[in-house]
Coordinates of N, CA, C and O in Angstrom, one line a residue:
X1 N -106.4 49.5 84.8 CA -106.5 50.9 85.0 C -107.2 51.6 83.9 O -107.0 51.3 82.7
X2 N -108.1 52.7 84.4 CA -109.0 53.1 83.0 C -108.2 54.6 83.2 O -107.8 55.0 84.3
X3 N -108.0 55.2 82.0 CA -107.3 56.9 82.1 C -108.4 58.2 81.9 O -109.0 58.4 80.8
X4 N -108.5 58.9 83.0 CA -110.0 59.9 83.0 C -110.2 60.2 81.7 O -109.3 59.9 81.0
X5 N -111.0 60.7 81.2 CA -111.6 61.2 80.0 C -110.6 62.4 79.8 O -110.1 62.5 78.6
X6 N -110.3 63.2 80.6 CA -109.4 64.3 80.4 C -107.9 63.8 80.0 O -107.2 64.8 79.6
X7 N -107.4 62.8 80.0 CA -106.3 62.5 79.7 C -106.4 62.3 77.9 O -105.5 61.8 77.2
X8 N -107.6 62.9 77.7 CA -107.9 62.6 76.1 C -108.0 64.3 75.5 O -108.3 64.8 74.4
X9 N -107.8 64.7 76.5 CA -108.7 66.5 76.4 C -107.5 66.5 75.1 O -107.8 66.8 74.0
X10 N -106.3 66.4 75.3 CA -105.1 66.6 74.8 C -103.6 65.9 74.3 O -103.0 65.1 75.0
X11 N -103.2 66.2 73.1 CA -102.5 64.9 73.5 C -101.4 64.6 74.9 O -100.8 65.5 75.5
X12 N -101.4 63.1 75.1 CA -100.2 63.1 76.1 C -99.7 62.3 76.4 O -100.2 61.3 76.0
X13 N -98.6 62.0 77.2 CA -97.3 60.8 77.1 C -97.8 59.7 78.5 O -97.6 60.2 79.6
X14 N -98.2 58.6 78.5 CA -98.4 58.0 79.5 C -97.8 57.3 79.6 O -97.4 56.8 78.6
X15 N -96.9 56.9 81.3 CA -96.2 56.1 81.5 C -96.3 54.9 82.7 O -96.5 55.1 83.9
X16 N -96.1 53.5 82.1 CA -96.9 52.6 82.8 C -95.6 51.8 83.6 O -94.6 52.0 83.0
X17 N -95.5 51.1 84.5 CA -95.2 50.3 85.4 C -95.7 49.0 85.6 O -96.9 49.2 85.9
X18 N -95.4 47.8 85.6 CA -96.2 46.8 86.7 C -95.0 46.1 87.1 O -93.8 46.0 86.7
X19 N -95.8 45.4 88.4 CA -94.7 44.3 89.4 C -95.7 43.6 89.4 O -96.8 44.1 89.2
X20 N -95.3 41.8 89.5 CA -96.2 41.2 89.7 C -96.2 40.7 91.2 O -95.3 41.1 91.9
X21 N -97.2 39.9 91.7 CA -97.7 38.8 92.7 C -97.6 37.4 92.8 O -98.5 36.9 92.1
X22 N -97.2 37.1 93.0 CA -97.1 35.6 93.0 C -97.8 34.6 94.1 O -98.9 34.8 94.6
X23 N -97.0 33.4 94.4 CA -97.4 32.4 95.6 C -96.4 33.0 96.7 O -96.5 32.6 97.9
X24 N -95.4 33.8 96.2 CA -94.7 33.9 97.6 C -95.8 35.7 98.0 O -96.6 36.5 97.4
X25 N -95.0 35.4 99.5 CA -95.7 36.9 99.7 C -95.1 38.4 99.2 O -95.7 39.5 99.4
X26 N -94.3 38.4 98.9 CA -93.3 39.5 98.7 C -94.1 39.9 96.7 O -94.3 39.1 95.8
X27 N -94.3 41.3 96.6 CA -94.2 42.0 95.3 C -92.5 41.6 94.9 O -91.5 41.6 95.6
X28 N -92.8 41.3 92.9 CA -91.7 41.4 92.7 C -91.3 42.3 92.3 O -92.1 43.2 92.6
X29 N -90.2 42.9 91.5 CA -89.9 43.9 91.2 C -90.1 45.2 89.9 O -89.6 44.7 88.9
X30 N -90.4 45.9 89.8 CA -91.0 46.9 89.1 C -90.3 46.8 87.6 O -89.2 46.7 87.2
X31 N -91.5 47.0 87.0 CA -90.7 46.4 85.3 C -90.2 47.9 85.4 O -90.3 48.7 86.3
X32 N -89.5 48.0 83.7 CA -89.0 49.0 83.9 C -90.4 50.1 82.7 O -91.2 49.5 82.0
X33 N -90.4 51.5 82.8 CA -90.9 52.1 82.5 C -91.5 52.1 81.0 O -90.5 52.2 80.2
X34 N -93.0 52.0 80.4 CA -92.8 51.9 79.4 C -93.9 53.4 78.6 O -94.8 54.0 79.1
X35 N -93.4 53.6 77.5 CA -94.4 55.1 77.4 C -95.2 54.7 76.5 O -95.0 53.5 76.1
X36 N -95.9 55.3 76.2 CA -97.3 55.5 74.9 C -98.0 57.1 75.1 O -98.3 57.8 76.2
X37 N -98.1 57.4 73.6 CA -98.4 59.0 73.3 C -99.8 58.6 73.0 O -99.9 57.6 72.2
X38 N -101.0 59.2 73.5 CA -102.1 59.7 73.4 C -102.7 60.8 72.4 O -102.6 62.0 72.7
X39 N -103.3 60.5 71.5 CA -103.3 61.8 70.3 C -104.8 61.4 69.6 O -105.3 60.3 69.6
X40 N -105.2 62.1 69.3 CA -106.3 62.2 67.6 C -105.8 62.2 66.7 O -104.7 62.7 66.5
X41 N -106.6 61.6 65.8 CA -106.5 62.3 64.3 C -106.3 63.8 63.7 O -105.3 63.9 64.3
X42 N -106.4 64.4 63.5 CA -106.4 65.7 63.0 C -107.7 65.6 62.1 O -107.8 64.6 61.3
X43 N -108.7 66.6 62.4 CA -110.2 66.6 61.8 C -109.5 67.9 60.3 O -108.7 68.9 60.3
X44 N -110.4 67.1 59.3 CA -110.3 68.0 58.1 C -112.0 68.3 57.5 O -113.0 67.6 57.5
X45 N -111.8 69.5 57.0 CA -113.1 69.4 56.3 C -113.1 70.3 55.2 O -112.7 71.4 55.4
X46 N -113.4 69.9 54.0 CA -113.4 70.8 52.8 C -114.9 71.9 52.7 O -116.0 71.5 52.5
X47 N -114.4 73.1 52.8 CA -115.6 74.4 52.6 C -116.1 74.4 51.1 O -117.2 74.8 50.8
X48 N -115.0 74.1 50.3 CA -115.5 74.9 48.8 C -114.5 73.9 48.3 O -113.3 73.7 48.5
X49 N -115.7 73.1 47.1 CA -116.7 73.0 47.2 C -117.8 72.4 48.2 O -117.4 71.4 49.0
X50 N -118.8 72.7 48.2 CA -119.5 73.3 49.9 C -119.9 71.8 50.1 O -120.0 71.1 51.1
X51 N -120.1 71.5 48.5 CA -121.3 69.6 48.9 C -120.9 68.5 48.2 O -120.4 68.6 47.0
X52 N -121.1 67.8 48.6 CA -121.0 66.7 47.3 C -121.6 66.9 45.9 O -122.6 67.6 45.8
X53 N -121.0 66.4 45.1 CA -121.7 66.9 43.7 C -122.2 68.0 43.4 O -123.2 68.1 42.7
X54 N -121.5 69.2 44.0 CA -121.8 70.5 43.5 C -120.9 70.6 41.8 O -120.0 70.0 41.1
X55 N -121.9 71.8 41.7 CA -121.3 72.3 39.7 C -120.6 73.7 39.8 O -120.9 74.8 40.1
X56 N -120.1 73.3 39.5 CA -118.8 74.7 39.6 C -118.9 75.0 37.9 O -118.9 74.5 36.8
X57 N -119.0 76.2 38.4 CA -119.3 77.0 37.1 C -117.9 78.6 36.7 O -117.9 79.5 35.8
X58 N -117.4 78.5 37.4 CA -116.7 79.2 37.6 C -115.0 78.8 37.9 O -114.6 78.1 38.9
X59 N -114.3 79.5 36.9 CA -112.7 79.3 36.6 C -112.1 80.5 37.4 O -112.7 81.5 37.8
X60 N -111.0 80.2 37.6 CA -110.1 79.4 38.1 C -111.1 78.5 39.7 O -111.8 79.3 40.4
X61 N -111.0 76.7 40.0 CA -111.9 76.9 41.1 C -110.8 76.9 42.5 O -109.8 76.1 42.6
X62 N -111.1 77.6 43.3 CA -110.2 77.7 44.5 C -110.9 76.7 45.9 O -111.9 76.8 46.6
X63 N -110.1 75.9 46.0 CA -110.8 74.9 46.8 C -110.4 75.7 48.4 O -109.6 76.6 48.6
X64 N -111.3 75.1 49.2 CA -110.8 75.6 51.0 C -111.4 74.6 51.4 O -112.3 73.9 50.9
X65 N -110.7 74.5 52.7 CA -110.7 73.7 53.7 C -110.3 74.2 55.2 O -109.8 75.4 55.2
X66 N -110.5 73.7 56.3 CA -110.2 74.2 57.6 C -109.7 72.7 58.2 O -110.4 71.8 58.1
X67 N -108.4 72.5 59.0 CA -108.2 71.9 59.6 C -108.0 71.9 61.4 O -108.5 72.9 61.9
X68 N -107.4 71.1 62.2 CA -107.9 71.6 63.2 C -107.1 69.6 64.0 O -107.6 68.5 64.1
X69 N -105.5 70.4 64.4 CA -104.9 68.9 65.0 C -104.2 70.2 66.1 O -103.7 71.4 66.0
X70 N -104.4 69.3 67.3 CA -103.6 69.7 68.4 C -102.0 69.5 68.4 O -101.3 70.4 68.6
X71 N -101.8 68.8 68.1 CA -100.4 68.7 67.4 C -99.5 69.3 66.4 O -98.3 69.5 66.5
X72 N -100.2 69.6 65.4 CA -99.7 70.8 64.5 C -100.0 69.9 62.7 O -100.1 68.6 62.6
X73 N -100.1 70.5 62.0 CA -100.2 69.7 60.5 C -98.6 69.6 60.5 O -98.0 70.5 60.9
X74 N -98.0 68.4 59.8 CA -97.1 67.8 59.6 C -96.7 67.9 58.2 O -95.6 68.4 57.8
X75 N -97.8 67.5 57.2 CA -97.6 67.1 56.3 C -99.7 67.3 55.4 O -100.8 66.8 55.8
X76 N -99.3 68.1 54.2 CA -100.9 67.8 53.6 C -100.5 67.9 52.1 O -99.7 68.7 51.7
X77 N -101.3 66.6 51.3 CA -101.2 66.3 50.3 C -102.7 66.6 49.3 O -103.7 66.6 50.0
X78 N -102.9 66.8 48.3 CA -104.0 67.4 48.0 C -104.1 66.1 46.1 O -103.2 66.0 45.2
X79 N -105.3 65.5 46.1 CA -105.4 65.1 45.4 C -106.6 64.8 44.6 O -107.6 64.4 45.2
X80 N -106.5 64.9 43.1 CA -107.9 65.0 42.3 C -107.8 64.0 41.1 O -107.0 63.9 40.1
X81 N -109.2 63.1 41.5 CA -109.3 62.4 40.5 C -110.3 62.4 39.5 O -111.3 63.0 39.7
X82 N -109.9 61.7 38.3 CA -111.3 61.5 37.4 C -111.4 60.4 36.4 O -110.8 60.1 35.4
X83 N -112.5 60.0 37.1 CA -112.9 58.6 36.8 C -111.9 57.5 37.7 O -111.0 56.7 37.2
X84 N -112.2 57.7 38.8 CA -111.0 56.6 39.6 C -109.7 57.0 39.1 O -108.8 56.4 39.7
X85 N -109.1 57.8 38.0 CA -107.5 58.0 38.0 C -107.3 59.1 38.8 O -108.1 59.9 39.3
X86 N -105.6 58.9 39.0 CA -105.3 60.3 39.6 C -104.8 60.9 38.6 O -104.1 60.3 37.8
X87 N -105.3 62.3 38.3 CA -104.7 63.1 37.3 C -103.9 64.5 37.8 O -103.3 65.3 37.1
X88 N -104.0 64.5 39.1 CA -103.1 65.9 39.4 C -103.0 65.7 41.1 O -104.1 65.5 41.7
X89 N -101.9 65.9 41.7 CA -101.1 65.9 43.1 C -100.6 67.1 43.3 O -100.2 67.9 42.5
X90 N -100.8 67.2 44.4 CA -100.0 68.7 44.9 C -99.5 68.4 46.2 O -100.4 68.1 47.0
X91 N -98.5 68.4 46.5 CA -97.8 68.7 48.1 C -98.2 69.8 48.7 O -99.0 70.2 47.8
X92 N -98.3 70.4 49.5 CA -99.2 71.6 50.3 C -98.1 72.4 51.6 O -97.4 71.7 52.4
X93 N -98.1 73.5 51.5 CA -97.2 73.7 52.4 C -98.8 73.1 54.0 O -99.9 72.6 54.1
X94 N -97.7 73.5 55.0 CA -98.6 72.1 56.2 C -99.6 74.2 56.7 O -100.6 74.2 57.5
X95 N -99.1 75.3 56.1 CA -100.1 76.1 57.0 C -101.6 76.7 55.4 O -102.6 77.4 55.5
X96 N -100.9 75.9 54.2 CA -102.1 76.2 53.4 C -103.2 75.9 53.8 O -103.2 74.8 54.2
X97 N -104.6 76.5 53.8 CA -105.8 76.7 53.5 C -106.6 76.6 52.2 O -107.8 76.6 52.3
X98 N -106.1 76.5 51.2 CA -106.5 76.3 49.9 C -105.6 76.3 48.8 O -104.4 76.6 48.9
X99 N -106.2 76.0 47.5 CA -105.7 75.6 46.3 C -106.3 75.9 45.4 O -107.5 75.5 45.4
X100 N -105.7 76.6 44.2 CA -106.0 77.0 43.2 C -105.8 76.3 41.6 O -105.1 76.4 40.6
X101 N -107.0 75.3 42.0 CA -107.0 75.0 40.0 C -107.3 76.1 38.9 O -108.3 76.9 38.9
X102 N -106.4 76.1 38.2 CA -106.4 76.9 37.0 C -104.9 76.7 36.3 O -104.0 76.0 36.7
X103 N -105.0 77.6 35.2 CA -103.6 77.4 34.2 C -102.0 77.0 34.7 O -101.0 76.4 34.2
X104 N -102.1 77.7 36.2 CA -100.6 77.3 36.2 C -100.6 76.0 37.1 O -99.5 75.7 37.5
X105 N -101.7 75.2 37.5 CA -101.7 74.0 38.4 C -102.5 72.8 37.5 O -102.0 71.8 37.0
X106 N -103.6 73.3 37.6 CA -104.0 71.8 36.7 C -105.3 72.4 36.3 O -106.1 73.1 37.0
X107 N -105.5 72.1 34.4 CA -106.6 73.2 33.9 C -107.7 72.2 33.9 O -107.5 71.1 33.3
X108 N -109.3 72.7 34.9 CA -110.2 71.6 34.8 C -110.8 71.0 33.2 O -110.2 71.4 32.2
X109 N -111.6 70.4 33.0 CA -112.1 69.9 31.9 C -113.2 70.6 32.2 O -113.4 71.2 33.3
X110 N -114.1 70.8 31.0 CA -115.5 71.2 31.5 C -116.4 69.7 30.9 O -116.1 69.0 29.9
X111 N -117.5 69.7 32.0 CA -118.8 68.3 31.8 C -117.7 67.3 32.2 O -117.6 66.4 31.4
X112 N -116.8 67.3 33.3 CA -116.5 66.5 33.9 C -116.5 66.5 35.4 O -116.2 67.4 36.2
X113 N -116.9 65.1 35.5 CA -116.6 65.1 37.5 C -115.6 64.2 38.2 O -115.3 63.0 38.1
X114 N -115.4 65.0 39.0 CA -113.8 65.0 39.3 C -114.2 64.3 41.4 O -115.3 64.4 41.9
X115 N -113.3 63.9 41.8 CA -113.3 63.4 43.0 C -112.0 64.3 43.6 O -110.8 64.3 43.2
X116 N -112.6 65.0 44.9 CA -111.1 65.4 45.4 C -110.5 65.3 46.8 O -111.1 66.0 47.7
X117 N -109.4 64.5 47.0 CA -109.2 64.8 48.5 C -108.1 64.6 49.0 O -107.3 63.9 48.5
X118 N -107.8 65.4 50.4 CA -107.3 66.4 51.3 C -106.8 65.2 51.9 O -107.8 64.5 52.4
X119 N -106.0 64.7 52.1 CA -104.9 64.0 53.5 C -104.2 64.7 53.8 O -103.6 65.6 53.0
X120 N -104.1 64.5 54.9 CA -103.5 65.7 56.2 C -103.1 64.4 57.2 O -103.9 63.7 57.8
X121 N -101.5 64.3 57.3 CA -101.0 63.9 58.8 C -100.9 65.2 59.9 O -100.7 66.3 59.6
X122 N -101.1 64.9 60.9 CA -100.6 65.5 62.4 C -99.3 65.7 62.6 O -98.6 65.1 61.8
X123 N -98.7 66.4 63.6 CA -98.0 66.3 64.4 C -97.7 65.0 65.0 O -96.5 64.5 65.1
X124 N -98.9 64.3 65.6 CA -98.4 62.9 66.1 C -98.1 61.8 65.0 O -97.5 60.7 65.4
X125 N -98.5 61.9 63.9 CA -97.9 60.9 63.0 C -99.3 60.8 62.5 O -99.4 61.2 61.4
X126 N -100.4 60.5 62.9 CA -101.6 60.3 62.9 C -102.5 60.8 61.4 O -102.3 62.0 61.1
X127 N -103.1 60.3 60.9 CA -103.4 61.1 59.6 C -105.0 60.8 59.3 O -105.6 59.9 60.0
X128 N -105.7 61.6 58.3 CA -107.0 61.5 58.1 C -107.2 61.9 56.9 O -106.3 62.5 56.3
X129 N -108.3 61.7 56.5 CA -108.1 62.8 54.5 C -110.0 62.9 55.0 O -110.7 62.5 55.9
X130 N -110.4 63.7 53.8 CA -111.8 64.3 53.6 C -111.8 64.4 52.1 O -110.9 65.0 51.4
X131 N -112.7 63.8 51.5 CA -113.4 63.4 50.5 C -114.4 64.4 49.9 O -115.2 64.7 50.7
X132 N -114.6 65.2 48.5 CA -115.8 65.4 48.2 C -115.6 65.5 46.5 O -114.5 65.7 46.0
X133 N -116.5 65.2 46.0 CA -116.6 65.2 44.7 C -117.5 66.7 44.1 O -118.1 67.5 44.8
X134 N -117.3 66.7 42.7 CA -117.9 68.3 42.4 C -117.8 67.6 40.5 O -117.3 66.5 40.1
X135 N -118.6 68.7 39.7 CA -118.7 68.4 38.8 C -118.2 69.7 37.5 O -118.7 70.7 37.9
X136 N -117.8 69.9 36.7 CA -117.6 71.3 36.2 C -118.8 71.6 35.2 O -119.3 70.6 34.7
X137 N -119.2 72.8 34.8 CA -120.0 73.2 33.9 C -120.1 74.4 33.9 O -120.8 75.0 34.7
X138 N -119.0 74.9 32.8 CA -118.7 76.6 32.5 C -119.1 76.6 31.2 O -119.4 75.8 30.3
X139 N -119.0 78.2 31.3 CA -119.6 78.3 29.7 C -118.6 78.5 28.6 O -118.0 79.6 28.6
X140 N -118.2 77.9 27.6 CA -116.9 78.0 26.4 C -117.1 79.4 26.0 O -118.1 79.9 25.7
X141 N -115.8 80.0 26.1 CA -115.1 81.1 25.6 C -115.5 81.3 23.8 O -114.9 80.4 23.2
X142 N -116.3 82.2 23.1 CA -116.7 82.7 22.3 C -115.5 82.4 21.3 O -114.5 83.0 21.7
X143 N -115.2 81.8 20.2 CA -113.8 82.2 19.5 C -114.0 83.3 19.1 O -115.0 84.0 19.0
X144 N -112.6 83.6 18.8 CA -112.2 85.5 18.0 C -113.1 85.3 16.5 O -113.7 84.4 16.0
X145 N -112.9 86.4 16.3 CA -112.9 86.5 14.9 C -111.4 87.5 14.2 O -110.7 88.4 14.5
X146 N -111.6 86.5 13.1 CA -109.9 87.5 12.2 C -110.5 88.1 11.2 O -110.9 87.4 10.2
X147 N -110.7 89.1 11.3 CA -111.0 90.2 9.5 C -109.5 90.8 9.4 O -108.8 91.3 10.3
X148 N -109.0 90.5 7.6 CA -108.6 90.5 7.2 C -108.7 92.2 6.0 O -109.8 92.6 5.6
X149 N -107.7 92.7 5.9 CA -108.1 93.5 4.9 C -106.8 93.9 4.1 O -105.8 94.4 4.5
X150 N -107.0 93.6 2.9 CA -106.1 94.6 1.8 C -106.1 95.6 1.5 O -107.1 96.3 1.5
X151 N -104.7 96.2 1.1 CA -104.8 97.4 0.4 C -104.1 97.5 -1.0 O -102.9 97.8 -1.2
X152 N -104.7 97.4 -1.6 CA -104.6 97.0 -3.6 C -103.4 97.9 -3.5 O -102.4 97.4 -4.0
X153 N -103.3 99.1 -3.0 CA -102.2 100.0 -3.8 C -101.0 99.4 -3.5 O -100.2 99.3 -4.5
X154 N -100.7 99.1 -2.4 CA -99.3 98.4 -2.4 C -99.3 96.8 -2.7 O -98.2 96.4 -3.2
X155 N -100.3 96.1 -2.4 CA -100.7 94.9 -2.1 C -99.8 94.4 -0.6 O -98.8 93.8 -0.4
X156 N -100.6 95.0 0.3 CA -100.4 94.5 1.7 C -101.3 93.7 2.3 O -102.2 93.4 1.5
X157 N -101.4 93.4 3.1 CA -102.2 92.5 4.0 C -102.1 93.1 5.4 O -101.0 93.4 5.9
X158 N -103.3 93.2 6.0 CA -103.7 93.2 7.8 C -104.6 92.4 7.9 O -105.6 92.3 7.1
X159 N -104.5 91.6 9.2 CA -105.2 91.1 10.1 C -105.4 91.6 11.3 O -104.4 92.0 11.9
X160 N -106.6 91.5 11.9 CA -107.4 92.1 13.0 C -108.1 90.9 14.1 O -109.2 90.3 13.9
X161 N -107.5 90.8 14.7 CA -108.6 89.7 15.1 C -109.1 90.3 16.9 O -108.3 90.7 17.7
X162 N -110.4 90.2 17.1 CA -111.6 90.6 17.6 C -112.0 89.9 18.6 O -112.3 88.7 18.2
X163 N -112.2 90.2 19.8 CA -113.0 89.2 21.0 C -114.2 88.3 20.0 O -114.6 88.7 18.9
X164 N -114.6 87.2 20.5 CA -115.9 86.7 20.0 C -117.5 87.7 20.6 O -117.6 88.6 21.4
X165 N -118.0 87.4 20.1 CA -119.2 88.5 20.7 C -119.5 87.7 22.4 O -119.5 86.5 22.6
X166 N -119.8 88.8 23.2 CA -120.3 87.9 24.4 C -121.9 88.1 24.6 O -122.6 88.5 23.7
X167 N -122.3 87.9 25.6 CA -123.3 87.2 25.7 C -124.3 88.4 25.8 O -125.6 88.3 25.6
X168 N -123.6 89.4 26.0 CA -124.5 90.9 26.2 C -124.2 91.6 24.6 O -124.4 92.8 24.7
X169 N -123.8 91.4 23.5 CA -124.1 91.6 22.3 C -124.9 90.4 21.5 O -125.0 90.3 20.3
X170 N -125.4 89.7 22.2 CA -126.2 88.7 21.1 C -127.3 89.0 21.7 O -127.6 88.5 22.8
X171 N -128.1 89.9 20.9 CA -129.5 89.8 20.9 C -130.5 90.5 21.7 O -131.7 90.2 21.6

């Protein structure tokens, strides 16, 4: 028995039967019922970052994704590596859309490239993940500066310390 193409539209519970035939003439008797659930994977795909080997130049980076299981997300785990290690996991609630690297989750490196990816089980049990890799290159934070100043009459001390110059004061 082949099951129409539409029996795939969605998932669904199929339930099978057989009796066998023999040398006598008589059918024998009907097995008893057996089920099997019909389902997909759950399709994932990561938006941002948009490509492989993109350079993210910008802090904090907020990853997205869109998923898409008839069944419902179950379960999504979020994970980034570098250099083949895992360096940071996150559990996900199952209706997140995105994730936020930065100070209070995991602070990127800069001139490093990182591998990241998205497993996502279904509703039916069924699971898939999506892959993409990205690379970092931000520009380092200016150090402060501390000017310091005395005042002879009492002999005190202050310190001051000052954004570093940014990029619209040099020059």
């Amino acid at each position: 028995y082949t099951l129409p193409a539409t029996a795939l539209d969605a998932p669904a519970t199929v339930s099978v039967r057989v009796r066998t035939k023999g040398l006598d003439p008589d059918w024998g008797a009907w097995s008893s019922p057996a089920q099997l659930t019909l389902a997909y994977p759950p399709s994932v795909s990561i938006s941002v970052p948009g490509i492989d080997g993109a350079s993210v130049s910008d802090l904090p980076l907020t990853v997205r994704w869109a998923v898409e299981d008839s069944t419902g997300v179950a379960e999504q785990q979020l994970m980034l590596y570098e250099d083949g290690a895992l360096v940071h996991t996150a559990q996900l609630p199952t209706d997140a859309r995105s994730y936020e690297f930065g100070d209070s989750t995991y602070r990127l490196g800069n001139h490093t490239p990182y591998t990241l990816e998205l497993s996502v089980r279904g509703g039916s049990s069924l699971s898939t993940s999506a892959v993409r890799t990205f690379a970092t290159e931000f520009a380092q934070p200016e150090p402060p500066e501390a000017v310091v100043g005395v005042d002879y009459s009492d002999m005190s001390a202050s310190v001051e310390v000052h954004p570093g110059p940014s990029e619209s004061d040099e020059g």
